[in-house]
XYZ file of C-alpha atoms in Angstrom:
688
model
C -36.091 45.052 -94.431
C -32.556 46.277 -94.120
C -30.879 45.304 -90.861
C -29.216 47.977 -88.792
C -26.241 48.051 -86.471
C -27.087 49.770 -83.192
C -24.463 51.118 -80.785
C -25.080 52.953 -77.536
C -22.086 54.690 -75.989
C -22.327 56.120 -72.479
C -19.470 58.349 -71.342
C -19.353 59.530 -67.728
C -17.133 62.459 -66.792
C -16.520 62.970 -63.073
C -14.243 65.699 -61.697
C -13.248 65.027 -58.092
C -11.806 68.474 -57.601
C -14.875 70.316 -58.933
C -17.912 71.015 -56.788
C -20.288 70.476 -59.695
C -21.358 66.916 -60.432
C -20.171 65.253 -63.604
C -22.513 64.883 -66.545
C -23.404 61.712 -68.442
C -23.350 61.900 -72.225
C -25.307 59.387 -74.330
C -24.449 58.899 -77.987
C -26.448 56.716 -80.365
C -25.141 55.612 -83.751
C -27.049 53.802 -86.489
C -25.484 52.400 -89.659
C -26.537 49.858 -92.300
C -25.058 46.519 -91.293
C -26.852 43.498 -92.763
C -26.926 40.358 -90.626
C -28.219 37.143 -92.154
C -28.731 33.604 -90.994
C -25.323 32.782 -92.528
C -23.389 35.409 -90.550
C -22.299 33.006 -87.751
C -20.801 30.642 -90.351
C -18.689 33.361 -92.001
C -17.623 34.820 -88.631
C -16.599 31.345 -87.419
C -14.458 30.872 -90.541
C -12.717 34.209 -89.923
C -12.197 33.207 -86.274
C -10.432 29.985 -87.262
C -8.514 31.921 -89.931
C -6.584 33.672 -87.155
C -4.668 30.391 -86.793
C -3.436 30.615 -90.397
C -4.529 30.163 -94.009
C -4.236 26.378 -93.895
C -6.651 26.130 -90.962
C -8.947 28.645 -92.661
C -9.334 26.731 -95.897
C -9.778 23.429 -94.072
C -12.519 24.910 -91.913
C -14.365 26.586 -94.815
C -14.380 23.197 -96.552
C -15.909 21.554 -93.491
C -18.547 24.281 -93.354
C -19.356 23.762 -97.044
C -19.992 20.073 -96.367
C -21.944 20.704 -93.147
C -24.382 23.156 -94.761
C -24.592 21.522 -98.193
C -28.258 20.524 -97.715
C -29.195 23.068 -95.048
C -32.392 25.074 -95.522
C -31.584 28.798 -95.602
C -34.889 29.487 -93.866
C -33.638 27.760 -90.721
C -33.448 29.530 -87.384
C -30.416 31.636 -86.439
C -29.839 29.484 -83.341
C -29.781 26.316 -85.464
C -26.970 27.766 -87.594
C -24.948 28.714 -84.503
C -25.398 25.221 -83.029
C -24.282 23.495 -86.228
C -21.368 25.922 -86.610
C -19.981 25.189 -83.144
C -20.552 21.459 -83.703
C -18.259 21.607 -86.736
C -15.688 23.379 -84.580
C -15.716 20.500 -82.100
C -14.241 18.258 -84.746
C -11.963 20.742 -86.465
C -10.403 22.882 -83.726
C -8.528 22.416 -80.490
C -10.635 22.079 -77.360
C -9.675 25.515 -75.992
C -10.952 27.207 -79.170
C -14.541 25.999 -78.769
C -15.510 28.274 -75.845
C -13.464 31.061 -77.448
C -15.455 30.604 -80.670
C -18.742 30.760 -78.790
C -17.616 33.992 -77.128
C -16.566 35.448 -80.492
C -19.962 34.614 -82.012
C -21.795 36.076 -79.015
C -19.856 39.360 -79.149
C -19.846 39.492 -82.982
C -16.083 39.990 -82.935
C -15.605 39.271 -86.645
C -18.833 40.824 -87.935
C -16.918 43.941 -89.027
C -14.553 41.864 -91.165
C -17.451 40.032 -92.815
C -19.152 43.361 -93.507
C -15.900 44.677 -95.040
C -15.923 41.680 -97.392
C -19.495 42.472 -98.444
C -18.611 46.105 -99.140
C -15.576 45.126 -101.247
C -17.116 42.192 -103.125
C -17.049 42.544 -106.910
C -19.058 41.215 -109.806
C -22.745 41.438 -110.656
C -23.443 37.873 -109.606
C -25.590 35.301 -111.340
C -29.049 36.072 -110.012
C -30.518 36.536 -106.586
C -31.165 32.809 -106.110
C -27.543 31.724 -106.536
C -25.525 31.223 -103.318
C -22.036 31.482 -104.878
C -20.185 32.709 -107.960
C -16.550 33.260 -108.917
C -14.964 36.522 -110.097
C -11.631 36.973 -111.847
C -10.835 40.389 -113.273
C -13.914 41.473 -115.204
C -15.170 37.919 -115.797
C -17.724 36.007 -113.733
C -18.332 32.240 -113.519
C -21.725 31.029 -112.315
C -20.932 27.316 -112.200
C -18.046 24.844 -112.113
C -17.819 24.699 -115.892
C -17.245 28.448 -116.123
C -14.193 28.369 -113.856
C -11.889 27.240 -116.668
C -12.523 30.461 -118.585
C -11.353 32.790 -115.823
C -7.977 34.464 -116.394
C -7.709 37.537 -114.125
C -4.209 38.964 -113.567
C -4.351 40.453 -110.061
C -3.031 37.486 -108.081
C -0.142 39.413 -106.545
C -2.481 41.990 -104.916
C -5.121 39.526 -103.676
C -4.006 39.350 -100.052
C -5.874 37.704 -97.188
C -6.265 33.937 -96.804
C -5.118 32.899 -100.267
C -4.617 29.396 -101.591
C -2.326 28.551 -104.499
C 0.943 29.981 -105.743
C 0.397 30.836 -109.411
C -2.252 31.342 -112.042
C -5.214 33.705 -112.354
C -6.776 35.309 -109.287
C -10.200 33.915 -108.421
C -12.485 35.358 -105.771
C -15.192 32.923 -104.712
C -18.036 35.208 -103.619
C -20.343 33.573 -101.073
C -23.948 34.753 -100.690
C -25.029 31.681 -98.788
C -24.200 28.042 -98.131
C -25.687 25.283 -100.216
C -25.037 22.699 -102.920
C -23.697 25.188 -105.508
C -21.229 26.749 -103.068
C -20.005 23.320 -101.954
C -19.376 22.269 -105.560
C -17.662 25.509 -106.592
C -15.538 25.585 -103.434
C -14.285 22.050 -104.075
C -13.494 22.894 -107.710
C -11.642 26.121 -106.880
C -9.654 24.382 -104.149
C -8.598 21.620 -106.560
C -7.429 24.241 -109.082
C -5.447 26.121 -106.422
C -3.848 22.938 -105.078
C -2.789 22.079 -108.637
C -1.174 25.506 -109.109
C -3.729 26.653 -111.676
C -5.062 29.683 -109.738
C -4.674 31.814 -106.625
C -7.986 31.740 -104.750
C -9.654 33.507 -101.852
C -13.142 33.551 -100.316
C -15.126 36.791 -100.266
C -18.252 37.030 -98.072
C -21.278 38.836 -99.552
C -24.010 37.174 -97.512
C -27.695 37.418 -98.299
C -30.818 35.690 -97.041
C -33.158 35.889 -94.051
C -31.904 38.266 -91.390
C -32.564 39.403 -87.842
C -34.250 42.771 -87.183
C -31.391 44.410 -85.274
C -27.680 43.778 -84.729
C -26.076 44.652 -81.402
C -22.313 44.973 -81.145
C -20.891 44.630 -77.641
C -17.681 44.511 -75.675
C -16.198 47.851 -76.717
C -15.189 50.540 -74.216
C -15.039 54.284 -74.753
C -13.040 56.809 -72.765
C -13.311 60.607 -72.852
C -10.104 62.429 -71.946
C -10.043 65.914 -70.419
C -6.874 67.856 -71.126
C -7.225 70.420 -68.323
C -9.895 70.833 -65.663
C -9.534 74.614 -65.904
C -10.877 74.584 -69.466
C -14.602 75.154 -70.080
C -16.648 73.421 -72.756
C -18.216 75.744 -75.311
C -21.610 74.114 -74.819
C -21.566 75.233 -71.156
C -21.573 78.959 -71.946
C -24.823 80.836 -71.347
C -26.250 82.804 -74.259
C -27.855 86.165 -73.562
C -30.766 87.572 -75.481
C -28.504 89.561 -77.795
C -26.555 86.457 -78.750
C -23.503 87.322 -76.625
C -22.021 84.558 -74.464
C -21.487 84.968 -70.729
C -19.211 82.751 -68.585
C -20.438 80.105 -66.161
C -21.047 81.470 -62.640
C -17.861 81.276 -60.551
C -17.887 78.509 -57.950
C -15.719 77.297 -55.093
C -13.738 78.916 -52.304
C -10.592 80.837 -53.280
C -8.536 82.660 -50.635
C -11.478 82.654 -48.219
C -14.068 83.936 -50.719
C -17.028 81.623 -51.425
C -17.827 82.385 -55.068
C -20.764 79.958 -55.119
C -22.626 82.094 -52.590
C -21.540 85.376 -54.207
C -22.706 84.260 -57.662
C -26.093 83.228 -56.270
C -26.601 86.563 -54.474
C -25.354 88.839 -57.274
C -26.033 87.052 -60.602
C -25.707 90.362 -62.495
C -21.995 90.370 -61.558
C -21.288 86.907 -62.995
C -18.599 88.123 -65.430
C -16.870 90.291 -62.844
C -16.869 87.546 -60.192
C -15.416 85.087 -62.694
C -12.612 87.506 -63.482
C -11.895 88.058 -59.788
C -11.751 84.314 -59.134
C -9.306 83.810 -62.044
C -7.096 86.640 -60.743
C -7.014 85.135 -57.249
C -6.143 81.728 -58.680
C -3.262 83.225 -60.661
C -2.032 85.028 -57.545
C -2.126 81.772 -55.547
C -0.275 79.931 -58.283
C 2.424 82.626 -58.343
C 2.891 82.306 -54.576
C 3.251 78.518 -54.859
C 6.184 78.847 -57.246
C 8.288 80.223 -54.403
C 8.355 76.819 -52.665
C 11.642 74.957 -52.825
C 11.671 71.661 -54.671
C 12.422 69.647 -51.549
C 9.315 71.102 -49.904
C 7.058 69.909 -52.728
C 8.197 66.265 -52.721
C 5.898 65.169 -49.881
C 3.066 67.576 -50.650
C 0.604 64.801 -51.566
C 1.325 62.909 -48.331
C 1.118 66.109 -46.297
C -2.237 66.995 -47.866
C -3.531 63.503 -47.042
C -2.349 63.825 -43.430
C -4.022 67.241 -43.123
C -7.328 65.867 -44.404
C -7.275 62.781 -42.154
C -6.532 64.820 -39.018
C -9.166 67.504 -39.720
C -12.367 67.675 -37.636
C -14.368 67.691 -40.875
C -12.270 65.636 -43.362
C -14.748 66.052 -46.212
C -14.721 69.826 -45.870
C -10.925 69.851 -45.681
C -10.728 67.710 -48.832
C -13.061 70.119 -50.626
C -11.076 73.209 -49.681
C -7.635 71.757 -50.465
C -8.639 70.167 -53.761
C -10.292 73.371 -54.995
C -7.274 75.577 -54.344
C -4.070 73.594 -53.852
C -1.729 76.570 -54.589
C -3.284 78.550 -51.743
C -2.628 75.784 -49.210
C 0.732 74.587 -50.604
C 2.885 76.702 -48.318
C 1.115 75.622 -45.110
C 0.869 72.003 -46.228
C 4.643 71.808 -46.745
C 5.087 72.205 -42.970
C 2.716 69.365 -41.972
C 4.616 66.394 -40.459
C 3.949 62.929 -41.925
C 4.197 59.874 -39.686
C 6.149 56.756 -40.633
C 2.948 54.693 -40.568
C 1.287 57.055 -43.066
C 4.236 56.766 -45.451
C 4.166 52.974 -45.270
C 0.411 52.870 -45.824
C 0.670 55.183 -48.852
C 3.502 53.133 -50.369
C 1.513 49.925 -49.869
C -1.534 51.425 -51.562
C 0.545 52.665 -54.504
C 2.064 49.229 -55.058
C -1.315 47.564 -54.939
C -2.721 50.109 -57.354
C 0.187 49.648 -59.785
C -0.321 45.869 -59.814
C -4.057 46.104 -60.402
C -3.954 49.041 -62.798
C -5.727 51.181 -60.186
C -8.994 49.251 -60.565
C -10.698 46.572 -58.484
C -11.712 44.039 -61.151
C -8.629 42.648 -62.877
C -8.110 39.578 -65.066
C -4.561 38.283 -65.561
C -3.613 36.579 -68.822
C -0.023 35.425 -68.953
C 0.843 37.838 -66.144
C -0.643 40.841 -67.985
C -3.431 42.733 -66.179
C -6.741 43.600 -67.869
C -8.969 45.977 -65.871
C -12.516 44.637 -66.203
C -14.221 47.734 -64.806
C -12.215 50.187 -66.887
C -14.299 52.398 -69.227
C -12.004 51.329 -72.066
C -12.196 47.583 -71.369
C -12.823 45.557 -74.522
C -13.777 41.889 -74.430
C -12.211 41.567 -77.883
C -8.811 42.669 -76.573
C -9.067 40.096 -73.792
C -10.004 37.325 -76.228
C -7.068 38.181 -78.491
C -4.766 38.048 -75.470
C -6.053 34.576 -74.576
C -5.436 33.328 -78.114
C -1.935 34.816 -78.126
C -1.246 33.093 -74.813
C -2.403 29.759 -76.235
C -0.023 30.165 -79.185
C 2.784 31.024 -76.776
C 2.119 27.870 -74.741
C 2.807 25.811 -77.853
C 6.190 27.512 -78.413
C 9.553 26.049 -77.220
C 10.034 28.962 -74.832
C 6.891 27.971 -72.888
C 8.539 24.720 -71.745
C 10.834 26.737 -69.465
C 7.802 28.160 -67.681
C 6.108 24.815 -66.997
C 7.024 24.742 -63.295
C 6.236 28.396 -62.545
C 3.087 29.175 -60.583
C 1.192 31.789 -62.627
C -0.226 33.206 -59.397
C 3.278 34.356 -58.533
C 3.520 36.162 -61.862
C 0.369 38.124 -61.123
C 1.342 38.782 -57.513
C 4.550 40.737 -57.920
C 6.820 41.966 -60.661
C 9.827 40.741 -58.658
C 8.699 37.107 -59.018
C 8.206 37.272 -62.776
C 10.821 35.314 -64.786
C 13.262 37.497 -66.685
C 15.389 36.705 -69.704
C 18.742 38.446 -70.151
C 18.481 39.636 -73.744
C 21.504 41.979 -73.655
C 24.426 39.784 -72.640
C 26.135 38.505 -75.777
C 23.988 40.750 -77.964
C 26.789 42.945 -79.354
C 26.002 43.904 -82.921
C 22.432 42.588 -82.790
C 20.656 45.248 -80.710
C 20.236 48.821 -81.966
C 19.397 51.340 -79.245
C 17.582 54.548 -80.157
C 18.576 56.478 -77.024
C 20.694 56.430 -73.860
C 19.338 58.267 -70.828
C 22.742 58.374 -69.108
C 24.628 60.036 -71.990
C 22.203 61.915 -74.256
C 22.043 65.690 -73.953
C 18.235 65.675 -73.833
C 18.143 63.891 -70.464
C 20.922 65.845 -68.697
C 18.426 68.278 -67.169
C 16.751 65.369 -65.336
C 17.852 64.306 -61.818
C 20.265 61.366 -61.828
C 19.949 59.905 -58.329
C 18.044 56.635 -57.984
C 16.887 57.795 -54.552
C 14.209 59.680 -56.472
C 12.423 56.334 -56.899
C 11.695 56.245 -53.165
C 9.484 59.328 -53.320
C 5.747 58.643 -53.821
C 4.567 59.424 -57.316
C 1.543 58.766 -59.514
C 3.655 58.822 -62.653
C 7.053 57.582 -63.817
C 10.018 59.360 -62.263
C 12.045 61.208 -64.913
C 15.607 60.064 -64.170
C 18.747 60.341 -66.262
C 19.385 56.644 -65.646
C 18.652 53.578 -67.752
C 16.135 52.308 -65.210
C 13.858 50.750 -67.821
C 15.120 48.961 -70.937
C 12.476 48.165 -73.546
C 13.627 45.796 -76.291
C 11.486 44.663 -79.234
C 12.428 41.655 -81.378
C 11.028 42.315 -84.855
C 10.206 40.246 -87.910
C 10.317 42.917 -90.609
C 8.273 40.810 -93.026
C 5.115 41.563 -90.987
C 2.939 44.665 -90.587
C 2.824 43.949 -86.853
C 6.521 44.820 -86.557
C 6.135 48.221 -88.249
C 3.091 49.068 -86.108
C 5.271 48.335 -83.061
C 7.975 50.672 -84.407
C 5.399 53.486 -84.420
C 4.601 52.822 -80.764
C 8.296 52.756 -79.851
C 8.685 56.078 -81.628
C 5.863 57.557 -79.554
C 7.583 56.372 -76.375
C 10.635 58.395 -77.436
C 8.748 61.453 -78.676
C 6.658 61.768 -75.516
C 9.722 61.745 -73.283
C 9.180 58.525 -71.354
C 12.228 57.663 -69.201
C 12.720 54.416 -71.109
C 15.689 53.184 -73.117
C 14.364 51.784 -76.407
C 16.107 49.190 -78.554
C 15.270 46.782 -81.369
C 16.714 43.500 -82.570
C 15.826 41.715 -85.781
C 14.775 38.067 -85.890
C 14.886 36.767 -89.468
C 11.828 34.730 -90.347
C 14.024 31.846 -91.472
C 16.659 30.340 -89.217
C 18.417 28.785 -92.223
C 21.558 30.833 -92.853
C 22.441 29.071 -96.088
C 21.028 31.954 -98.127
C 23.917 34.084 -96.935
C 26.286 32.008 -99.039
C 24.542 33.412 -102.098
C 25.582 36.975 -102.933
C 22.213 37.496 -104.628
C 20.545 37.467 -101.209
C 22.286 40.720 -100.298
C 20.184 43.802 -101.210
C 20.038 44.223 -104.967
C 17.763 46.355 -107.154
C 14.338 44.762 -107.696
C 11.234 45.736 -109.672
C 9.476 48.605 -107.837
C 6.183 46.717 -107.476
C 7.687 43.879 -105.503
C 7.287 44.008 -101.767
C 10.359 43.967 -99.601
C 11.530 40.510 -98.663
C 12.724 40.015 -95.054
C 16.392 39.478 -95.896
C 16.420 42.618 -98.043
C 14.967 45.021 -95.519
C 17.148 43.550 -92.790
C 20.140 44.029 -95.046
C 19.301 47.698 -95.610
C 18.938 48.110 -91.847
C 22.337 46.488 -91.293
C 23.958 48.570 -94.020
C 22.666 51.798 -92.481
C 23.742 50.678 -89.016
C 27.263 50.209 -90.381
C 27.327 53.429 -92.404
C 25.877 55.812 -89.814
C 24.948 54.079 -86.543
C 22.112 52.360 -84.634
C 20.057 55.510 -84.051
C 20.021 56.231 -87.768
C 18.978 52.659 -88.529
C 16.100 52.995 -86.051
C 15.103 56.265 -87.750
C 15.070 54.258 -90.998
C 12.468 51.873 -89.533
C 10.395 54.778 -88.259
C 10.382 56.419 -91.675
C 9.199 53.189 -93.300
C 6.514 52.660 -90.651
C 5.191 56.211 -90.982
C 4.965 55.808 -94.754
C 2.664 52.780 -94.662
C -0.976 53.167 -95.624
C -3.768 51.243 -93.919
C -3.955 48.670 -96.720
C -0.174 48.139 -96.963
C 1.444 45.075 -95.436
C 5.141 45.977 -95.607
C 7.108 48.749 -97.382
C 7.905 48.486 -101.073
C 11.522 48.194 -102.145
C 11.614 51.603 -103.837
C 10.381 53.317 -100.661
C 12.896 51.490 -98.471
C 15.771 52.209 -100.858
C 14.925 55.914 -100.985
C 14.719 56.087 -97.181
C 18.061 54.300 -96.888
C 19.774 56.601 -99.392
C 18.336 59.775 -97.816
C 19.449 58.878 -94.301
C 22.826 57.503 -95.362
C 23.762 60.634 -97.321
C 22.134 63.234 -95.031
C 24.446 66.075 -94.032
C 22.801 66.435 -90.616
C 23.065 63.356 -88.422
C 20.173 61.878 -86.459
C 22.368 62.135 -83.341
C 25.561 64.153 -82.744
C 27.517 61.001 -81.903
C 26.685 59.389 -85.252
C 28.596 60.601 -88.279
C 29.287 59.233 -91.723
C 31.650 56.282 -91.905
C 35.021 57.787 -92.907
C 35.847 54.960 -95.344
C 32.538 55.036 -97.231
C 31.344 57.382 -99.966
C 28.049 58.844 -98.703
C 28.202 62.148 -100.545
C 24.878 61.667 -102.356
C 21.856 59.387 -102.613
C 23.324 57.825 -105.741
C 26.582 57.058 -103.946
C 24.655 55.554 -101.039
C 22.753 53.213 -103.364
C 25.964 52.168 -105.106
C 27.382 51.411 -101.680
C 25.230 48.262 -101.559
C 27.560 46.675 -104.123
C 30.695 47.543 -102.117
C 32.560 44.396 -101.065
C 33.243 45.567 -97.512
C 29.609 46.595 -97.100
C 28.419 43.202 -98.345
C 30.590 41.562 -95.709
C 29.172 43.877 -93.019
C 25.603 43.083 -94.078
C 26.334 39.360 -94.042
C 27.858 39.592 -90.577
C 24.878 41.582 -89.300
C 22.370 39.052 -90.659
C 24.291 36.185 -89.098
C 24.505 38.016 -85.762
C 20.769 38.744 -85.789
C 19.814 35.157 -86.531
C 22.266 33.814 -83.943
C 20.909 36.245 -81.345
C 17.320 35.041 -81.784
C 18.350 31.403 -81.531
C 20.700 31.845 -78.573
C 18.057 33.672 -76.550
C 15.367 31.215 -77.674
C 12.870 34.002 -78.311
C 10.313 34.098 -81.061
C 10.037 36.984 -83.473
C 7.603 39.841 -82.804
C 7.912 39.926 -79.028
C 9.007 42.615 -76.570
C 10.635 42.674 -73.159
C 10.813 45.289 -70.393
C 13.863 44.710 -68.188
C 13.844 41.089 -69.317
C 10.124 40.457 -68.744
C 9.140 38.921 -72.090
C 5.708 39.332 -73.670
C 4.870 37.432 -76.824
C 3.029 39.329 -79.539
C 3.625 42.967 -80.461
C -0.119 43.617 -80.592
C 0.000 43.734 -76.782
C 2.698 46.430 -76.686
C 0.456 49.494 -76.685
C -1.987 48.201 -74.048
C 0.587 46.650 -71.699
C 3.601 48.934 -71.696
C 2.216 51.488 -69.205
C 0.951 48.911 -66.640
C 4.274 47.086 -66.909
C 6.209 50.325 -66.354
C 4.115 51.040 -63.253
C 4.865 47.601 -61.837
C 8.540 47.894 -62.731
C 8.870 51.279 -61.012
C 7.659 49.748 -57.759
C 10.038 46.809 -58.167
C 13.024 49.069 -58.864
C 12.102 51.221 -55.852
C 12.211 48.055 -53.714
C 15.696 47.260 -55.041
C 16.854 50.784 -54.195
C 15.386 50.611 -50.684
C 17.175 47.279 -50.075
C 20.481 48.720 -51.289
C 20.749 46.439 -54.332
C 20.743 49.454 -56.664
C 22.582 52.701 -55.946
C 23.938 55.660 -57.899
C 27.186 53.702 -58.347
C 25.537 50.661 -59.925
C 27.081 50.144 -63.380
C 24.291 47.997 -64.845
C 20.817 48.603 -63.459
C 19.494 46.214 -66.114
C 21.764 43.461 -64.785
C 20.490 44.033 -61.228
C 16.910 43.785 -62.471
C 17.665 40.477 -64.189
C 19.428 39.138 -61.091
C 16.444 40.071 -58.897
C 14.112 37.761 -60.813
C 12.451 35.105 -58.723
C 12.857 32.684 -61.632
C 15.823 33.715 -63.820
C 15.990 32.090 -67.259
């Protein structure tokens, strides 16, 4: 029987301000997803493969030996036990419980299923547990491997072994003697440089009746509480739709009671309620800005002091515009302000939820509807890799409880001092025209707020250190672009960290960007050189736009941009008549009149010198700051791994806003402060 993946998603929608109770929506999804007795073995191999191709191939070899004589009719639990026993001898101690968790949550089952869907070849009979495919040819035993001569080695991808020769995919249907023999033979060929090999899972054999995937969270967003869902409209007998009965109290009129007494006037009552709401909203616009600042605190004080607080909460929440004018005159005690500020800080540190796990100082809300155990496990693995890095030695004496307790105690690294020429900023909140309509006083940080204060000050500096030879770096560029597009009050910058720290290649002029065959992927020095050339020719904002254009052009199966795409993006931006930013114009000494002229510019002697200087500066920057590639920092608070950027940036900004407000209240930051970033670095409990 065919096994089936089964997912149950429960989404609860609760509206505090609405009198009607929220509804629970249940969604069930079935899809073919075979699970066999060998699934734990393949998933364990993919788990270890996260540590690199070398570890992957070593572990697959150990699995081939461990299950060489294993009966495929064995119990699922027996396979899991033997799999984890192999891990005890092959992996670090911390990986063993992580592996057990990954097998329990089926974290890598999707990847194994993707292998099965993409596996090629007709095979060599249902009874065979392994066969090799190269191009259109198939080998069913060790002897047939010598006749394989496929030519797709450069597009193989994944955990490959070997540097040259035909591409061989070892398709695994199960583990046994034949697979062990063919794996050993293919590995010997790859080690000898006679092929480029990879393992493809296409598992068959006894299975379990149902597969449950767990650990994923789902969140349903509501854009506006005033909107109505189409499935909530009531259909009349003639097929016409009528609105939901009006509810709530608006300007003293209880529409819930009126709708119950006169149901035939449902449409008219709904229109009257909407008109009253619009009238209340129009009246609220007459309030001065300074009267609105404390409105949330004044509403809280009004509710607490009321004889019936629950009734007061109901009335105010249903029609805030109606009560805004009277609320603006309610006095707020000093104790209430302090209590509200304390609650906001606690909420910012915990993400607003009660159950929080801290990994490397980053908060993960356990009771969030979007919590994913897989995200938490990836964070733990990233933290383990970080602990093995040279930078981790500086943190050996820091109590991690202090990191979780307060943003002010977190160690900060000054990544901007001495970074001239290495960092490219995409915006400047203190000078750009876009931000001039925002208030510029830091005193704004002292007002309570449930979101980031929009200030025309460089309060938050987000810097990403990128290795442009990885897909992870380009995915991070997309996120940084969203931060800019959505108007976050954050200054965004990037610095490049070449994958190699050996600068000897710069002595060779051939390492500077030169035309290459279109099919070749961009090498790190080349794409960094194009970035540096554009930074020289137009400016840092244009060079950041170059990265965004490359990132947006990547497909799901692409790793990094191709040379022809990068060269076209470079030429288009370098020769564009309209600048990315008014302050950035064409270099007066360079010919950028056309795309052709821009491409020829790469052979210009002065440009070659500028590219060389930029590459040296970038490499020196990474070494002097002792930071690894593909990391990011918010006001000097470093986080390793760009995969964490999207999930952690908002919680970090919330914590940082509270910390900066503390600095303002203590007088360490004022409107006259020249470098707010420098004050943030100096405030660190453990400066590095």
